[in-house]
Short mmCIF file of C-alpha atoms in Angstrom, two decimals:
data_model
loop_
_atom_site.label_atom_id
_atom_site.label_comp_id
_atom_site.label_asym_id
_atom_site.label_seq_id
_atom_site.Cartn_x
_atom_site.Cartn_y
_atom_site.Cartn_z
CA MET A 1 71.36 55.79 56.94
CA SER A 2 71.68 52.46 54.93
CA THR A 3 75.14 51.25 54.79
CA LYS A 4 74.11 48.76 51.98
CA PRO A 5 75.82 49.21 48.49
CA THR A 6 73.87 52.03 46.26
CA VAL A 7 72.73 50.63 42.70
CA VAL A 8 70.93 52.89 40.25
CA VAL A 9 68.73 50.57 37.77
CA GLY A 10 68.19 52.06 34.55
CA LEU A 11 64.64 51.29 34.20
CA SER A 12 62.62 51.10 30.83
CA GLY A 13 59.72 49.81 31.64
CA GLY A 14 60.46 46.63 30.26
CA VAL A 15 60.69 43.09 31.88
CA ASP A 16 64.62 42.93 31.86
CA SER A 17 65.19 46.19 33.91
CA SER A 18 62.25 45.35 36.25
CA VAL A 19 64.13 41.98 37.10
CA THR A 20 67.38 43.56 37.12
CA ALA A 21 65.45 45.69 40.04
CA ALA A 22 63.78 42.69 41.92
CA LEU A 23 67.20 40.65 41.79
CA LEU A 24 69.48 43.37 43.22
CA LYS A 25 66.85 44.11 45.99
CA GLU A 26 66.54 40.45 46.92
CA GLN A 27 70.19 40.50 46.49
CA GLY A 28 70.23 43.20 49.67
CA TYR A 29 71.32 46.55 47.61
CA ASN A 30 69.84 49.88 48.14
CA VAL A 31 68.30 50.14 44.86
CA ILE A 32 67.30 53.59 42.84
CA GLY A 33 65.12 53.14 39.63
CA MET A 34 66.08 55.68 37.36
CA PHE A 35 63.92 56.12 33.75
CA MET A 36 65.57 58.43 30.98
CA LYS A 37 63.41 60.06 28.64
CA ASN A 38 65.75 60.64 25.49
CA TRP A 39 62.53 61.19 22.58
CA GLU A 40 59.75 63.20 22.67
CA GLU A 41 57.59 62.47 19.22
CA THR A 42 54.76 60.07 18.94
CA ASP A 43 54.55 56.98 16.36
CA GLU A 44 52.80 57.32 13.36
CA ASN A 45 49.34 56.14 15.60
CA GLY A 46 49.63 59.22 17.50
CA VAL A 47 50.88 56.85 20.55
CA CYS A 48 53.62 58.09 23.23
CA THR A 49 55.49 54.97 24.47
CA THR A 50 57.48 57.23 26.46
CA ALA A 51 54.55 57.78 28.57
CA GLN A 52 53.30 54.10 28.58
CA ASP A 53 56.66 52.47 29.53
CA TYR A 54 57.44 55.19 32.28
CA GLU A 55 53.44 54.33 33.88
CA ASP A 56 54.98 50.75 34.00
CA VAL A 57 58.11 51.92 35.52
CA GLU A 58 56.09 53.50 38.32
CA LYS A 59 54.04 49.96 38.74
CA VAL A 60 56.93 48.16 39.02
CA ALA A 61 58.95 50.58 41.43
CA THR A 62 56.13 50.92 43.59
CA LYS A 63 55.55 47.18 43.66
CA LEU A 64 59.35 46.49 44.58
CA GLY A 65 58.89 49.70 47.18
CA ILE A 66 62.21 51.56 45.27
CA GLN A 67 62.58 55.17 45.12
CA TYR A 68 62.45 56.23 41.23
CA TYR A 69 63.33 59.18 39.06
CA SER A 70 62.77 60.22 35.82
CA ILE A 71 65.60 62.10 34.03
CA ASP A 72 65.60 64.19 30.54
CA PHE A 73 68.28 63.45 28.29
CA VAL A 74 66.24 64.49 25.15
CA LYS A 75 68.77 67.42 23.78
CA GLU A 76 72.08 65.10 24.55
CA TYR A 77 70.09 62.27 22.54
CA TRP A 78 69.42 64.41 19.93
CA ASP A 79 72.92 66.33 19.75
CA ASN A 80 75.15 63.24 20.39
CA VAL A 81 72.95 60.18 18.59
CA PHE A 82 70.30 61.13 16.75
CA VAL A 83 72.76 64.07 14.52
CA HIS A 84 75.57 61.43 13.82
CA PHE A 85 72.49 58.76 12.86
CA LEU A 86 70.82 61.15 9.98
CA LYS A 87 74.76 61.98 8.73
CA GLU A 88 75.73 58.19 8.61
CA TYR A 89 72.65 57.74 6.25
CA GLU A 90 73.19 60.84 4.06
CA MET A 91 76.83 59.63 3.08
CA GLY A 92 75.23 55.91 2.45
CA PHE A 93 75.96 53.82 5.65
CA THR A 94 73.48 52.32 7.88
CA PRO A 95 74.54 53.12 11.33
CA ASN A 96 73.41 51.10 14.44
CA PRO A 97 71.79 54.02 16.98
CA ASP A 98 71.84 51.22 19.77
CA ILE A 99 76.05 51.32 19.95
CA LEU A 100 75.99 54.86 20.16
CA CYS A 101 73.09 55.45 22.26
CA ASN A 102 75.05 52.97 24.83
CA ARG A 103 78.26 55.01 24.65
CA GLU A 104 76.77 58.62 24.67
CA ILE A 105 73.96 58.21 26.60
CA LYS A 106 73.16 54.95 28.78
CA PHE A 107 77.08 54.67 30.18
CA LYS A 108 78.21 58.17 29.73
CA ALA A 109 75.51 60.90 30.64
CA PHE A 110 73.39 58.66 32.66
CA PHE A 111 76.38 56.95 34.05
CA GLU A 112 77.58 60.06 35.25
CA LYS A 113 74.23 60.98 36.72
CA ALA A 114 74.37 57.89 38.89
CA MET A 115 77.79 58.20 40.10
CA LYS A 116 76.39 61.96 41.27
CA LEU A 117 73.63 60.37 43.22
CA GLY A 118 76.17 58.77 44.96
CA ALA A 119 75.86 55.44 43.53
CA ASP A 120 78.24 52.50 43.88
CA ALA A 121 77.28 50.91 40.55
CA LEU A 122 75.00 51.25 37.84
CA ALA A 123 72.92 48.05 36.67
CA THR A 124 70.72 47.63 33.34
CA GLY A 125 68.83 44.92 32.13
CA HIS A 126 71.38 44.17 29.06
CA TYR A 127 72.19 40.65 28.57
CA ALA A 128 75.78 40.46 29.00
CA GLN A 129 78.33 39.42 31.63
CA THR A 130 81.58 41.35 32.97
CA ALA A 131 84.73 39.99 34.68
CA ASN A 132 87.32 41.96 36.14
CA GLY A 133 86.72 44.64 33.66
CA GLN A 134 86.08 42.74 31.01
CA LEU A 135 83.07 41.83 28.51
CA ILE A 136 81.43 38.83 28.19
CA LYS A 137 78.88 36.90 26.17
CA ALA A 138 75.38 36.48 28.11
CA VAL A 139 74.29 32.62 28.73
CA ASP A 140 71.39 33.01 26.45
CA ASN A 141 72.84 33.36 23.35
CA ASN A 142 69.85 34.28 21.50
CA LYS A 143 69.68 37.55 23.42
CA ASP A 144 73.32 38.30 23.98
CA GLN A 145 73.79 42.06 23.72
CA THR A 146 77.21 42.39 23.71
CA TYR A 147 77.41 43.41 20.28
CA PHE A 148 75.92 46.80 21.12
CA LEU A 149 78.06 47.12 24.14
CA TYR A 150 81.87 46.59 22.69
CA THR A 151 82.66 50.72 22.70
CA LEU A 152 82.48 50.41 26.85
CA LYS A 153 85.84 50.27 28.50
CA GLU A 154 87.40 49.21 31.78
CA ASP A 155 86.87 51.71 33.58
CA ILE A 156 83.29 51.76 32.80
CA LEU A 157 82.39 48.17 33.18
CA LYS A 158 83.91 47.52 36.56
CA LYS A 159 81.34 49.96 38.07
CA VAL A 160 78.58 48.55 35.83
CA MET A 161 76.18 45.10 36.88
CA PHE A 162 74.16 42.96 34.36
CA PRO A 163 72.11 40.91 36.49
CA VAL A 164 69.89 39.32 33.83
CA GLY A 165 72.95 38.23 32.16
CA ASN A 166 73.28 34.55 33.20
CA LEU A 167 69.91 34.09 32.79
CA PRO A 168 68.01 32.62 29.91
CA LYS A 169 65.35 34.93 28.95
CA SER A 170 62.78 32.43 29.80
CA GLU A 171 63.85 32.43 33.48
CA VAL A 172 63.60 36.15 33.36
CA ARG A 173 59.84 35.97 32.48
CA LYS A 174 59.14 33.67 35.40
CA ILE A 175 61.20 35.76 38.27
CA ALA A 176 58.76 38.82 36.88
CA ALA A 177 55.99 36.41 37.52
CA LYS A 178 56.94 35.26 40.78
CA TYR A 179 57.37 39.28 41.68
CA ASP A 180 53.96 39.49 40.12
CA LEU A 181 55.70 42.42 38.09
CA VAL A 182 53.25 44.51 35.51
CA THR A 183 55.87 43.87 32.72
CA ALA A 184 56.07 40.05 32.80
CA THR A 185 54.54 39.35 29.91
CA LYS A 186 54.98 42.61 28.23
CA LYS A 187 56.10 42.52 24.69
CA ASP A 188 60.28 43.04 24.38
CA SER A 189 60.99 46.14 22.08
CA THR A 190 62.64 45.66 18.91
CA GLY A 191 62.81 48.80 17.71
CA ILE A 192 65.32 51.79 17.40
CA CYS A 193 66.71 52.94 20.96
CA PHE A 194 64.45 55.22 22.79
CA ILE A 195 62.80 55.59 19.59
CA GLY A 196 60.53 52.53 19.37
CA GLU A 197 59.10 50.04 16.84
CA ARG A 198 57.81 51.84 13.63
CA ASN A 199 57.45 52.04 9.89
CA PHE A 200 61.21 52.97 9.35
CA GLN A 201 61.10 54.55 6.11
CA LYS A 202 58.46 56.87 6.61
CA PHE A 203 59.93 57.65 10.04
CA LEU A 204 63.63 58.83 8.05
CA SER A 205 61.53 60.35 5.39
CA GLY A 206 60.51 62.85 7.59
CA TYR A 207 64.13 64.01 8.24
CA LEU A 208 65.78 62.79 5.25
CA LYS A 209 64.55 63.92 1.83
CA GLU A 210 63.29 61.68 -0.47
CA LYS A 211 65.45 61.43 -3.62
CA PRO A 212 64.17 59.56 -6.25
CA GLY A 213 66.54 57.37 -8.97
CA LYS A 214 67.05 54.17 -10.37
CA PHE A 215 67.19 50.65 -9.29
CA LEU A 216 70.08 49.29 -11.45
CA THR A 217 71.50 45.69 -12.16
CA PRO A 218 75.22 45.01 -11.95
CA GLU A 219 75.10 45.01 -15.53
CA GLY A 220 73.38 48.11 -15.81
CA LYS A 221 69.76 47.48 -16.51
CA ILE A 222 66.97 49.55 -14.95
CA VAL A 223 64.82 47.63 -13.07
CA GLY A 224 62.71 50.15 -11.23
CA GLU A 225 62.58 53.36 -9.26
CA HIS A 226 63.63 53.71 -5.91
CA LYS A 227 62.79 56.52 -3.23
CA GLY A 228 66.36 57.41 -2.36
CA VAL A 229 69.55 55.80 -1.67
CA VAL A 230 69.31 56.80 2.06
CA PHE A 231 66.43 54.64 2.60
CA TYR A 232 68.02 51.15 1.51
CA THR A 233 70.68 49.16 3.09
CA HIS A 234 72.93 46.41 1.67
CA GLY A 235 71.08 42.84 2.00
CA GLN A 236 67.82 44.66 2.05
CA ARG A 237 64.75 42.47 0.49
CA LYS A 238 61.81 43.40 1.66
CA GLY A 239 60.12 47.11 0.96
CA LEU A 240 61.88 47.59 -2.81
CA GLY A 241 58.86 47.05 -4.56
CA ILE A 242 60.23 45.94 -7.85
CA GLY A 243 58.28 43.34 -9.75
CA GLY A 244 55.85 42.88 -6.38
CA MET A 245 59.26 41.83 -4.63
CA LYS A 246 59.59 38.87 -6.79
CA ASP A 247 59.88 38.30 -10.50
CA SER A 248 58.06 35.99 -12.85
CA ASN A 249 60.16 32.78 -11.56
CA GLY A 250 59.65 33.53 -8.07
CA GLU A 251 63.33 34.74 -6.77
CA SER A 252 63.31 37.87 -4.71
CA TRP A 253 65.16 41.03 -5.41
CA PHE A 254 68.06 42.14 -2.92
CA VAL A 255 70.23 45.55 -2.27
CA VAL A 256 74.06 44.75 -3.29
CA GLY A 257 75.11 48.25 -3.68
CA LYS A 258 74.43 51.86 -3.19
CA ASN A 259 75.84 54.70 -5.18
CA VAL A 260 75.27 58.41 -3.01
CA ALA A 261 76.88 60.61 -6.06
CA GLU A 262 74.84 58.86 -8.37
CA ASN A 263 71.82 57.97 -6.80
CA THR A 264 71.73 54.36 -7.66
CA VAL A 265 71.16 51.45 -5.95
CA THR A 266 72.10 48.16 -7.10
CA VAL A 267 69.61 44.83 -7.04
CA VAL A 268 70.11 41.36 -8.09
CA GLN A 269 67.82 38.12 -7.66
CA GLY A 270 67.98 35.38 -5.85
CA GLU A 271 69.24 34.84 -2.18
CA HIS A 272 72.25 32.65 -3.85
CA HIS A 273 73.49 35.47 -5.99
CA PRO A 274 77.58 35.75 -5.78
CA ALA A 275 77.16 39.55 -4.87
CA LEU A 276 75.16 38.51 -1.87
CA PHE A 277 78.28 37.37 -0.24
CA ALA A 278 81.85 38.12 0.68
CA ASP A 279 84.71 36.05 2.32
CA GLU A 280 86.71 39.40 3.39
CA LEU A 281 86.16 42.78 5.20
CA THR A 282 88.14 45.47 6.35
CA ALA A 283 87.15 47.08 9.60
CA THR A 284 87.62 50.29 11.11
CA GLU A 285 86.95 52.17 14.61
CA ILE A 286 88.45 48.98 16.45
CA SER A 287 87.65 49.42 20.46
CA TRP A 288 89.56 47.46 22.65
CA VAL A 289 87.60 46.96 25.67
CA GLY A 290 90.97 46.26 27.73
CA ALA A 291 94.61 46.50 26.54
CA ARG A 292 95.24 46.69 22.58
CA PRO A 293 96.74 43.01 21.91
CA SER A 294 100.34 42.72 22.27
CA GLN A 295 101.19 40.98 18.97
CA LEU A 296 99.39 41.49 15.49
CA PRO A 297 98.35 40.36 13.57
CA PHE A 298 96.51 37.86 15.78
CA HIS A 299 93.43 35.11 14.99
CA CYS A 300 89.82 35.96 16.69
CA LYS A 301 86.60 35.44 15.82
CA ALA A 302 84.12 38.11 14.71
CA LYS A 303 80.31 39.04 14.67
CA ILE A 304 79.85 41.44 11.97
CA ARG A 305 75.93 42.36 12.92
CA TYR A 306 73.32 41.47 15.40
#
């Protein structure tokens, strides 16, 4: 029976989690791979990315000589992430499901499963770092994912490992090639957590009804018709369909406001329009990783979007 610390690695079928497993095994840990199945539908091309990803997980685990399992969290993802995701859109907001997915699935349901298997820690391929239960940005600033992990708390972070957090992405690719992993040149996923890359408006329309309305300027002038407030987000430029996206002067249209009650979307022209800018904001649902600051107010650096 192994006396080495056991680490369950969340294998997604991507290069980052693959290298995470390889590095931990190299460091002497007893590594167990675990794949999460959270979504069942195929994309608009009839492709099931979950099945493809699991094939890569099998190949990586076999290559590294580690045990691996597949765990089904489809119901948990639907109930605790996707339903909330849709409700936020219906209210006119633009939610980030990856943040909720990390809190409710990866570092809750999945974390608890890993601990029940007797793991000493859970490791993922996130670009982040920890120290004494605190969350620290990754070395590769272009890949840093701490924005998506801000809801995690000390008690969880003390049992979580992010082995690629201190590496640049280019080095991660080199390590994958060194181990001859099938994911070494695999394209990074940039779609919704577990749902993948797809035509987002088309995807949403499968769950939320289209409700056509008017595109208005701040002065109230009608400049086009939209498919429904829920399908647009503040700052959006592409896919508006107003004058072929640009007017005769070559200025693009941008979304600057939404009114769910009146079913209108406010737009302006030009990327330097004053309505596209703000010099203050009000943040809610603050999540302190550790202790709340002893003195308020306080000065800090803030990141308002990924």
